[in-house]
Tab-separated table of C-alpha atoms and ligand atoms in Angstrom:
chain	number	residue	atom	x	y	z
A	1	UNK	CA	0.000	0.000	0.000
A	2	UNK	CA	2.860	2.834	0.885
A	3	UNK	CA	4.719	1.243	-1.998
A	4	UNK	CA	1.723	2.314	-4.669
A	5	UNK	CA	1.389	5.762	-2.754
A	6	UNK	CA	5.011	6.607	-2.860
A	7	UNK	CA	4.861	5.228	-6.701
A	8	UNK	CA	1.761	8.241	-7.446
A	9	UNK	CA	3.303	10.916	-5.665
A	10	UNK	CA	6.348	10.273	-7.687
A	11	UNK	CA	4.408	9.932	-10.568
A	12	UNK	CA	2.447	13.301	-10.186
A	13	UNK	CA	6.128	15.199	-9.336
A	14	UNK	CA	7.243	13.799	-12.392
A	15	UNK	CA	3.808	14.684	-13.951
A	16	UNK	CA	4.071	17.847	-12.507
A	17	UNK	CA	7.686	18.890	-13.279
A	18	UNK	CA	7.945	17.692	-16.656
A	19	UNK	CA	4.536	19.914	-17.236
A	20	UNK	CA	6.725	22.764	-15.668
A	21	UNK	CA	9.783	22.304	-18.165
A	22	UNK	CA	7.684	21.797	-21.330
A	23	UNK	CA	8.649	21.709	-24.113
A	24	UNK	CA	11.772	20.888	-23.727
A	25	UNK	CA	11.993	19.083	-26.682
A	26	UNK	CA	10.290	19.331	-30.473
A	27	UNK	CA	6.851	19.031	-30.560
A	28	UNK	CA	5.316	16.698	-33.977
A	29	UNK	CA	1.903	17.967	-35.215
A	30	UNK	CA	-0.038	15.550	-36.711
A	31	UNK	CA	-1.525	16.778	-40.107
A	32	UNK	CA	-3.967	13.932	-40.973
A	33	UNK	CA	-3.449	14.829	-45.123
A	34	UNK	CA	-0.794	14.799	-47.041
A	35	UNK	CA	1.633	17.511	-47.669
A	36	UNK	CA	1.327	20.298	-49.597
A	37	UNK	CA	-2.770	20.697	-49.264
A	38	UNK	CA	-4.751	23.033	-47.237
A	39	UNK	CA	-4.313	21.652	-43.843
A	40	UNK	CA	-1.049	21.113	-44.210
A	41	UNK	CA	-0.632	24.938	-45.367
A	42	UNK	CA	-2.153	26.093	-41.970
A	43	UNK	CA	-0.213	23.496	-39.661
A	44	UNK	CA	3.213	25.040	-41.436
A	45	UNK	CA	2.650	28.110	-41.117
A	46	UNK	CA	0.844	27.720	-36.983
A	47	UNK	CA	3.779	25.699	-36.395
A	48	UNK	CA	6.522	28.660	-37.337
A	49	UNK	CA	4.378	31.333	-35.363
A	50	UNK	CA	3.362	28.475	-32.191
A	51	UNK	CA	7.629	27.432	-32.513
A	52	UNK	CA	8.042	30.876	-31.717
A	53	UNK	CA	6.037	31.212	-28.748
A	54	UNK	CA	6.672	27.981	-26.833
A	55	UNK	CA	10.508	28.253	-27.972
A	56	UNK	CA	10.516	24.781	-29.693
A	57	UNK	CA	10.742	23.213	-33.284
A	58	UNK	CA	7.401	22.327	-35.024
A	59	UNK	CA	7.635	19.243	-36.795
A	60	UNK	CA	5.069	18.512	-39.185
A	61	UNK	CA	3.780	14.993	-39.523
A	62	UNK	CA	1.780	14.183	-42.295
A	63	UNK	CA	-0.520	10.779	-41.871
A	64	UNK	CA	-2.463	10.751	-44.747
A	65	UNK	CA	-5.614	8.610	-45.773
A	66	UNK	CA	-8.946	7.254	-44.975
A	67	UNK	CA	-10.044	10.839	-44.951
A	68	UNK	CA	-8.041	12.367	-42.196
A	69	UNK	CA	-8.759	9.091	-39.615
A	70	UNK	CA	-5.533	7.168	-39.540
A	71	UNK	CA	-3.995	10.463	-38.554
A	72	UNK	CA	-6.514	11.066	-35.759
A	73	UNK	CA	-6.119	7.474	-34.684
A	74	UNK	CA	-2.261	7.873	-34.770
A	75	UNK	CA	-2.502	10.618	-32.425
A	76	UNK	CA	-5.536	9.130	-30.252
A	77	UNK	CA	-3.086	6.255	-29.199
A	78	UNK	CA	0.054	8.993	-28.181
A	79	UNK	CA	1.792	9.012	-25.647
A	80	UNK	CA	-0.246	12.217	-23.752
A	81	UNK	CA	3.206	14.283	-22.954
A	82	UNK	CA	2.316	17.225	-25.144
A	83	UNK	CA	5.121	16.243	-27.775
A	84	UNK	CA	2.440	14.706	-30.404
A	85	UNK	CA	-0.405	17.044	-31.414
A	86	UNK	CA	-3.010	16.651	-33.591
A	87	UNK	CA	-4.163	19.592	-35.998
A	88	UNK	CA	-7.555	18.389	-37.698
A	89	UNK	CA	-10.706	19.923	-39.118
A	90	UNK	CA	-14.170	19.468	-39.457
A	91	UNK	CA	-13.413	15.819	-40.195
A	92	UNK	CA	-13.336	15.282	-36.254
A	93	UNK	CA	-17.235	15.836	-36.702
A	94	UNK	CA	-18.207	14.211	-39.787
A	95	UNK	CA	-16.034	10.851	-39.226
A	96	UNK	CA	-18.185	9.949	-36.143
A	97	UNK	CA	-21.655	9.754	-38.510
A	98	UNK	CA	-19.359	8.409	-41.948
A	99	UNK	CA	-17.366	5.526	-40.310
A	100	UNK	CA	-19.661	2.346	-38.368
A	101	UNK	CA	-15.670	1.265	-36.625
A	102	UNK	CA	-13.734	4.498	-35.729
A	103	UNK	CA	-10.487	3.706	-33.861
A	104	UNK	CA	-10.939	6.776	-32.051
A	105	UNK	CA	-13.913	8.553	-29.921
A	106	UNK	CA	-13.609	12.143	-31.220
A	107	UNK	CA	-15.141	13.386	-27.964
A	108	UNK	CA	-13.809	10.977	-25.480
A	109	UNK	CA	-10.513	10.594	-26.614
A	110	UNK	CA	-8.482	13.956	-27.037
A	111	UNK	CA	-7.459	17.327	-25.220
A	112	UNK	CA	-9.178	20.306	-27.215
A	113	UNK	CA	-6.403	22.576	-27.234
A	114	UNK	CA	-8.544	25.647	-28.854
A	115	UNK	CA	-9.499	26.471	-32.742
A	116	UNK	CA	-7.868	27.838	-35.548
A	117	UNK	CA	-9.336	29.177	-38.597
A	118	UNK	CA	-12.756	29.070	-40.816
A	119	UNK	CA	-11.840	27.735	-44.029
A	120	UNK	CA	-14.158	28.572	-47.088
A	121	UNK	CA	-14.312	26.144	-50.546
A	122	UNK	CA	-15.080	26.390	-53.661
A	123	UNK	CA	-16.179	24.415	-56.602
A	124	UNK	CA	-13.232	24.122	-59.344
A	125	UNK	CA	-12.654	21.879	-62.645
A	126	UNK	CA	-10.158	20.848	-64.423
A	127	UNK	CA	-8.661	23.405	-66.976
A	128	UNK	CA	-9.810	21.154	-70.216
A	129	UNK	CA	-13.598	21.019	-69.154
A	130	UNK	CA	-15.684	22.901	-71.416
A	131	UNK	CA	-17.814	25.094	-69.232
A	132	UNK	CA	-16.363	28.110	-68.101
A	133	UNK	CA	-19.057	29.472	-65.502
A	134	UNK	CA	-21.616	27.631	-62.893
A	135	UNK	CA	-24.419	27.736	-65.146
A	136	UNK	CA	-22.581	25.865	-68.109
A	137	UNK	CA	-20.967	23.298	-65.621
A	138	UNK	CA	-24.599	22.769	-64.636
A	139	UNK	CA	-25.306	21.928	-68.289
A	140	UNK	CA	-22.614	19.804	-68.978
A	141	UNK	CA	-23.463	17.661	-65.759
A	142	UNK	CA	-26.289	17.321	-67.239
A	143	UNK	CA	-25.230	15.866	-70.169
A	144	UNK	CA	-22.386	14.030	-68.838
A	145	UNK	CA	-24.091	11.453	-66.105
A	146	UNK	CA	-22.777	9.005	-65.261
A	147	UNK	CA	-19.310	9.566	-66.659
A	148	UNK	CA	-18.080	12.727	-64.095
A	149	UNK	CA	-15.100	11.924	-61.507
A	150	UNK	CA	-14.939	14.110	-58.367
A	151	UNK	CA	-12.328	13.990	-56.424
A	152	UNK	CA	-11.799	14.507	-52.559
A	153	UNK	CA	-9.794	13.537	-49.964
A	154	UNK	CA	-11.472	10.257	-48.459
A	155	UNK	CA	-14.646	9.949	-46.643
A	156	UNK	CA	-14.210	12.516	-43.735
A	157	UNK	CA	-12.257	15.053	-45.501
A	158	UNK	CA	-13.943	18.537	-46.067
A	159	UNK	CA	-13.888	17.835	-50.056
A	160	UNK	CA	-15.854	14.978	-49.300
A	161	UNK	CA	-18.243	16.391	-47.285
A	162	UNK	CA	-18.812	19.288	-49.651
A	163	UNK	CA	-18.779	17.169	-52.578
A	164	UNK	CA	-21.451	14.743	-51.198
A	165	UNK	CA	-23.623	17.818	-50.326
A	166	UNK	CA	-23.365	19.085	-54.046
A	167	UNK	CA	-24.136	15.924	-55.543
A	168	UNK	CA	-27.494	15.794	-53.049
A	169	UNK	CA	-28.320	18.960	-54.334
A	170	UNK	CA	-27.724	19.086	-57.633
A	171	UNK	CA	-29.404	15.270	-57.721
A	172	UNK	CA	-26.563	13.239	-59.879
A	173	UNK	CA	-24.011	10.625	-58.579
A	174	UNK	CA	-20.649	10.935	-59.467
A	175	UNK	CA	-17.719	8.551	-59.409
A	176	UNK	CA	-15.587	9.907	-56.202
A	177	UNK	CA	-12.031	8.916	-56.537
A	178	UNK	CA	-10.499	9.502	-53.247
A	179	UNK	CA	-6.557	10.527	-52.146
A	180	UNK	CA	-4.868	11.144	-49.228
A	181	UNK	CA	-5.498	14.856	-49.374
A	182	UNK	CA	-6.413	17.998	-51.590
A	183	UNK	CA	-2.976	18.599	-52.806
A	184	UNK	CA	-2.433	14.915	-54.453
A	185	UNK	CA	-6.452	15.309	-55.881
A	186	UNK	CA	-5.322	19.036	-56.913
A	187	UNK	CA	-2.321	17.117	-59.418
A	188	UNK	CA	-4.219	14.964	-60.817
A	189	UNK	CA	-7.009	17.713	-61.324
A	190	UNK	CA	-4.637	19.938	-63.393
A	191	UNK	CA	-3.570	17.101	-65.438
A	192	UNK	CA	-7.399	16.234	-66.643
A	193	UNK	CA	-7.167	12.821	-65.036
A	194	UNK	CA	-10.255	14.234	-62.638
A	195	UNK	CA	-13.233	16.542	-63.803
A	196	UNK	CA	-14.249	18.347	-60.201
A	197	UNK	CA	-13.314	18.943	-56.619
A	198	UNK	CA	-14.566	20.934	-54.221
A	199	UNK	CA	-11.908	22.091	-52.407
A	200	UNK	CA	-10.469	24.573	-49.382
A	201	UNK	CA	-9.717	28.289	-50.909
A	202	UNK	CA	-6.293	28.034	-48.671
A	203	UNK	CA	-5.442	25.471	-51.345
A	204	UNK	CA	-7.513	26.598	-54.401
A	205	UNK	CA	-6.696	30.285	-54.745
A	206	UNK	CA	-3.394	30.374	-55.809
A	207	UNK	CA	-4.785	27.969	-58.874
A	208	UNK	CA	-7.646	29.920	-59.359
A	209	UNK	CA	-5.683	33.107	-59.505
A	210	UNK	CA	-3.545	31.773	-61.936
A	211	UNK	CA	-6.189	30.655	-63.939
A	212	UNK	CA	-5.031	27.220	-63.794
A	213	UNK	CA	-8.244	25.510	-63.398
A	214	UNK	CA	-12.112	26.182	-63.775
A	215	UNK	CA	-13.623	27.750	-60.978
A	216	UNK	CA	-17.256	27.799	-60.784
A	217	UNK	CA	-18.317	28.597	-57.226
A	218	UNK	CA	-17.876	29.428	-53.007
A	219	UNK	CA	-20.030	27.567	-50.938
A	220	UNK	CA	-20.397	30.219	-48.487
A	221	UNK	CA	-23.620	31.976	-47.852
A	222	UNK	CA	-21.740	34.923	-49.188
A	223	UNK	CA	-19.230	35.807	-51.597
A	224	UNK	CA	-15.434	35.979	-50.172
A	225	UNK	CA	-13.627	39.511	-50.312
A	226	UNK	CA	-10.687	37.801	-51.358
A	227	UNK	CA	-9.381	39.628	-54.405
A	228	UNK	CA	-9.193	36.285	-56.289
A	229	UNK	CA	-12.081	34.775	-55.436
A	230	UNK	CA	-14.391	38.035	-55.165
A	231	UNK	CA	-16.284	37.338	-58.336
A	232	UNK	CA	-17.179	33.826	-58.372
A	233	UNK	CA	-20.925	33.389	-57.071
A	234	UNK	CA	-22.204	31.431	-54.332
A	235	UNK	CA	-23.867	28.242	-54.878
A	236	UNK	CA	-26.694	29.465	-52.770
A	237	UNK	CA	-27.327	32.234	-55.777
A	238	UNK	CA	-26.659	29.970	-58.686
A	239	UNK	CA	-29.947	27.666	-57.399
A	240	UNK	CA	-28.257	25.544	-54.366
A	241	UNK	CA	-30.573	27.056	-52.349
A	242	UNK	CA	-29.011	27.313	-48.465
A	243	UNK	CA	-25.959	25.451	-49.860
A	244	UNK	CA	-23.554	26.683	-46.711
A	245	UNK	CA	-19.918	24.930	-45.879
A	246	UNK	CA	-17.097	25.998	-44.710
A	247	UNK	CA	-14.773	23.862	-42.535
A	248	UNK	CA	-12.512	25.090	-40.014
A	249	UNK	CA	-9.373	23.157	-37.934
A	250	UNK	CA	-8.393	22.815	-34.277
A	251	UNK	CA	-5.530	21.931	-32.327
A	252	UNK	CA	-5.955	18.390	-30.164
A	253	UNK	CA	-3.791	16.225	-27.675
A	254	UNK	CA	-4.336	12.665	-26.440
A	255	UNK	CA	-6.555	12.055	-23.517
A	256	UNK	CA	-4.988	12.211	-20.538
A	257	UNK	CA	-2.312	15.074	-21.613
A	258	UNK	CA	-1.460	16.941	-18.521
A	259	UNK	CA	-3.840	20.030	-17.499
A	260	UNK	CA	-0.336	22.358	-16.944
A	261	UNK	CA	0.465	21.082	-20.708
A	262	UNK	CA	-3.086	21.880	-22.321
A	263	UNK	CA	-2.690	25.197	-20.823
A	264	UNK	CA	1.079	25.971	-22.089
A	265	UNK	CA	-0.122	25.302	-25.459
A	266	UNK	CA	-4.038	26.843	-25.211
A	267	UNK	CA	-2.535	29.670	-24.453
A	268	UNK	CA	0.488	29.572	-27.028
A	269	UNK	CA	-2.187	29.412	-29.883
A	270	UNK	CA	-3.696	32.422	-28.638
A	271	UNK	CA	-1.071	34.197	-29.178
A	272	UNK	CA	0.206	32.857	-32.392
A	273	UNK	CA	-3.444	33.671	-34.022
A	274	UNK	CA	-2.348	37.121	-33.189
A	275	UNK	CA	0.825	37.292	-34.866
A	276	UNK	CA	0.382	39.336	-37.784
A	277	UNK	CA	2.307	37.104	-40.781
A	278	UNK	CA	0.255	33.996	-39.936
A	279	UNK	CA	-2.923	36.358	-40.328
A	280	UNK	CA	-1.449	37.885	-43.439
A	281	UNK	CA	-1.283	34.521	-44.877
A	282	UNK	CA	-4.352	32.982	-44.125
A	283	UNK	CA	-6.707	36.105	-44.765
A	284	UNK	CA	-4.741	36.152	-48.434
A	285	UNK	CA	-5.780	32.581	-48.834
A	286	UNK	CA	-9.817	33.248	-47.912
A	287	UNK	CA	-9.437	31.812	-44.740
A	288	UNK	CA	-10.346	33.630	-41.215
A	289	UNK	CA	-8.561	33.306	-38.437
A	290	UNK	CA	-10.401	32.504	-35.417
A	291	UNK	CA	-11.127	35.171	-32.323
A	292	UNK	CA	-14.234	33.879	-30.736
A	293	UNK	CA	-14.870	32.054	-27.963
A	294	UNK	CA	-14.148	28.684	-29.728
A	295	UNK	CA	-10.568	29.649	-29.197
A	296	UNK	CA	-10.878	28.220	-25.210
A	297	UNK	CA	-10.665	24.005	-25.115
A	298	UNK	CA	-14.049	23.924	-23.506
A	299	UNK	CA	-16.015	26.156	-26.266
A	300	UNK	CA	-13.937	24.064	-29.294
A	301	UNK	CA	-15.388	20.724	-27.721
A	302	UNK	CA	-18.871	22.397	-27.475
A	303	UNK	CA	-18.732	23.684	-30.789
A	304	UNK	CA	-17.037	20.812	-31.879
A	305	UNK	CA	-20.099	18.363	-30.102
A	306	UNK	CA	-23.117	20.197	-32.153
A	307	UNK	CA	-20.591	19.862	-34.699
A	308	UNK	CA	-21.181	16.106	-34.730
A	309	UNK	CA	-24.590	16.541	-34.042
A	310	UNK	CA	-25.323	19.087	-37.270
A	311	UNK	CA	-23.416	17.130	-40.020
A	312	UNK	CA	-24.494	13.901	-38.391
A	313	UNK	CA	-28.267	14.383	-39.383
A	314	UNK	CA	-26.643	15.628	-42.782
A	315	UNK	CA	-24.724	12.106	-43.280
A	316	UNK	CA	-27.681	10.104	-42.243
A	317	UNK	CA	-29.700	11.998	-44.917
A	318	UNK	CA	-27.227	11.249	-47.947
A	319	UNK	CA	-26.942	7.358	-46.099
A	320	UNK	CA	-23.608	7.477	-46.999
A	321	UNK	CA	-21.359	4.854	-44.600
A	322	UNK	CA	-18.035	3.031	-44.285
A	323	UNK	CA	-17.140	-0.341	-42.906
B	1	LIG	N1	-7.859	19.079	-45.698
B	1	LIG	C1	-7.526	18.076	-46.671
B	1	LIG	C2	-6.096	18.229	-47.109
B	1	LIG	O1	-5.366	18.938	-46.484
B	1	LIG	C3	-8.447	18.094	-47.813
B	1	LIG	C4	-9.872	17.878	-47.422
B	1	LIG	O2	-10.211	17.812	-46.251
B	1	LIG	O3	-10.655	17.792	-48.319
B	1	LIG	O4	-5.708	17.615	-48.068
C-alpha cells in the first residue's frame, strides 16, 4: 500500500515537473493529409508562429488517408506528454456519422487545445472542361451522367463532405475517386485525369488566380472579399438554395495530456493567431482566423459536439457509410 502511494506521488512530481519544463523538446503535429494541401498549409505556417512562442521546433507529420482518420487514430493512441499534437478539421465531426468502426472517440478521446481558422471552398474543374461558368458546368453535368469523376480527400475530408452535399443537391451521382489529401487530388485535377473537386480556398486560390483551373463557385452563404475569389458566385445564388460549408481546424492532444500542458499550449495558440504574418497569410488565402470564444478548449469541444450533431443528421440523410 505505501509502496503504490510513494509510486503516485512520484508519478504526479514527475507529472508535474515535466509539465513545468515543457517543451523541452520538439513538438510533432499531426496533419492527418498529405503535404502540400490546405491543412497542411495552416499546420506550417501555426507551427513557425506556435515554434516561436513555446521556444521549440514544429515538426510537421503528415498521416495521410482514410479521410483524415488514420492520422486522428495515430494521435488518439500517443503518448499524452504534449510532444504529439493533432491539428484536424471538421473531419473530427463528420467521421463519427461516416465511419460504423472508428479507432478513435472524437469526444472521449483527445485534449481540445482551442481552434484555428474558418476555411471557405469552392467548386473548381479541371482546366480542359468545357464550361467556363456555374451555369454551363450545370449543363454539362447534365449531359455528362454518369461519366463525371470528383475527387476529394477520403470519406471525412472537407472535399468529401462538400462534394457529397453538391451531388445531393444538384441530384446526380458521381464517381468519387479519393486521395490522401487535396494537394495529391489538386495534381491529378490539373492534369485532366479528374473533372471536379470541391476544395479549401487556402489550397484553391493560388490555382484559381492563376487561372489554372475552372472555378465555378464558393459555398459560403456569401461571396469571399478575397481579391481572387471576389467574383465567383455562391452556390446558394446559382440555385443551391441554403448550400452553406465551410470547414474550419483545431488543435488536439491525447486524452490524458497533462492540465499544466493543455494550458502551455491553449494559451500559445492564442497568441500565435495574433501574430500578424500567420494572419497575413491565411486572410490572403480566404481563410479567417479565429477570435471567438471557440478559441478556449471547452467552447472548441462544445462547438465541436453540435458539430457532430449538425453534419451527423446531414450524413444520415445522404446514407452514406463506411465499414
Ligand atoms: N484538408 C484536406 C487536405 O489537407 C483536404 C480535405 O479535407 O478535403 O488535403
Amino acid at each position: 500500500m505505501k509502496l503504490i502511494v510513494i509510486a503516485a506521488a512520484a508519478a504526479l512530481l514527475a507529472t508535474g515537473a515535466s509539465a513545468q519544463s515543457y517543451p523541452d523538446k520538439p513538438i510533432t503535429v499531426v496533419v492527418p493529409f498529405a503535404a502540400g494541401g490546405p491543412t497542411d498549409k495552416v499546420a506550417r505556417d501555426l507551427g513557425v508562429a506556435l515554434g516561436a512562442v513555446l521556444k521549440q521546433t514544429v515538426i510537421i507529420d503528415n498521416v495521410g488517408g482514410a479521410g483524415g482518420t488514420l492520422g486522428a487514430t495515430k494521435v488518439a493512441k500517443a503518448a499524452p506528454d504534449g510532444y504529439t499534437l493533432l491539428l484536424h478539421h471538421i473531419g473530427m465531426s463528420t467521421s463519427p456519422g461516416l465511419y460504423r468502426k472508428l479507432a478513435f472517440n472524437t469526444l472521449n478521446d483527445f485534449e481540445y487545445l482551442g481552434m484555428i481558422n474558418d476555411v471557405p471552398m469552392t467548386l473548381i474543374g479541371r482546366p480542359s472542361l468545357p464550361a467556363s461558368n456555374y451555369a454551363e458546368l450545370r449543363k454539362w453535368i447534365d449531359a455528362n451522367k454518369g461519366k463525371i469523376n470528383l475527387a476529394n480527400a477520403g470519406l471525412g475530408a472537407a472535399s468529401h463532405l462538400c462534394g457529397m452535399l453538391f451531388q445531393q443537391q444538384v441530384g446526380v451521382d458521381m464517381t468519387t475517386v479519393p486521395y490522401k489529401g487535396t494537394a495529391p487530388a489538386m495534381n491529378d485535377l490539373l492534369g485532366g485525369q479528374v473533372d471536379i473537386m470541391c476544395d479549401q480556398t487556402t489550397n484553391t486560390t493560388s490555382q484559381i488566380e492563376a487561372g489554372k483551373v475552372k472555378a465555378y463557385a464558393v459555398t459560403t452563404l456569401k461571396p469571399l472579399s478575397t481579391p481572387a475569389l471576389s467574383k465567383l458566385p455562391t452556390l446558394d445564388s446559382q440555385g443551391l438554395k441554403g448550400f452553406n460549408v465551410s470547414i474550419w481546424h483545431a488543435l488536439y492532444a491525447p486524452k490524458g495530456t497533462p492540465a499544466a500542458v493543455v494550458e502551455k499550449v491553449n494559451s500559445a495558440l492564442k497568441t500565435a493567431l495574433k501574430d500578424a504574418d500567420f494572419i497575413k497569410k491565411q486572410e490572403a488565402l480566404g481563410a479567417v482566423v479565429v477570435t471567438d470564444g471557440r478559441v478556449n478548449p471547452a467552447e472548441h469541444k462544445k462547438f465541436v459536439a453540435a458539430e457532430i450533431e449538425k453534419w451527423g443528421a446531414a450524413i444520415r440523410a445522404a446514407n452514406v457509410y463506411a465499414d
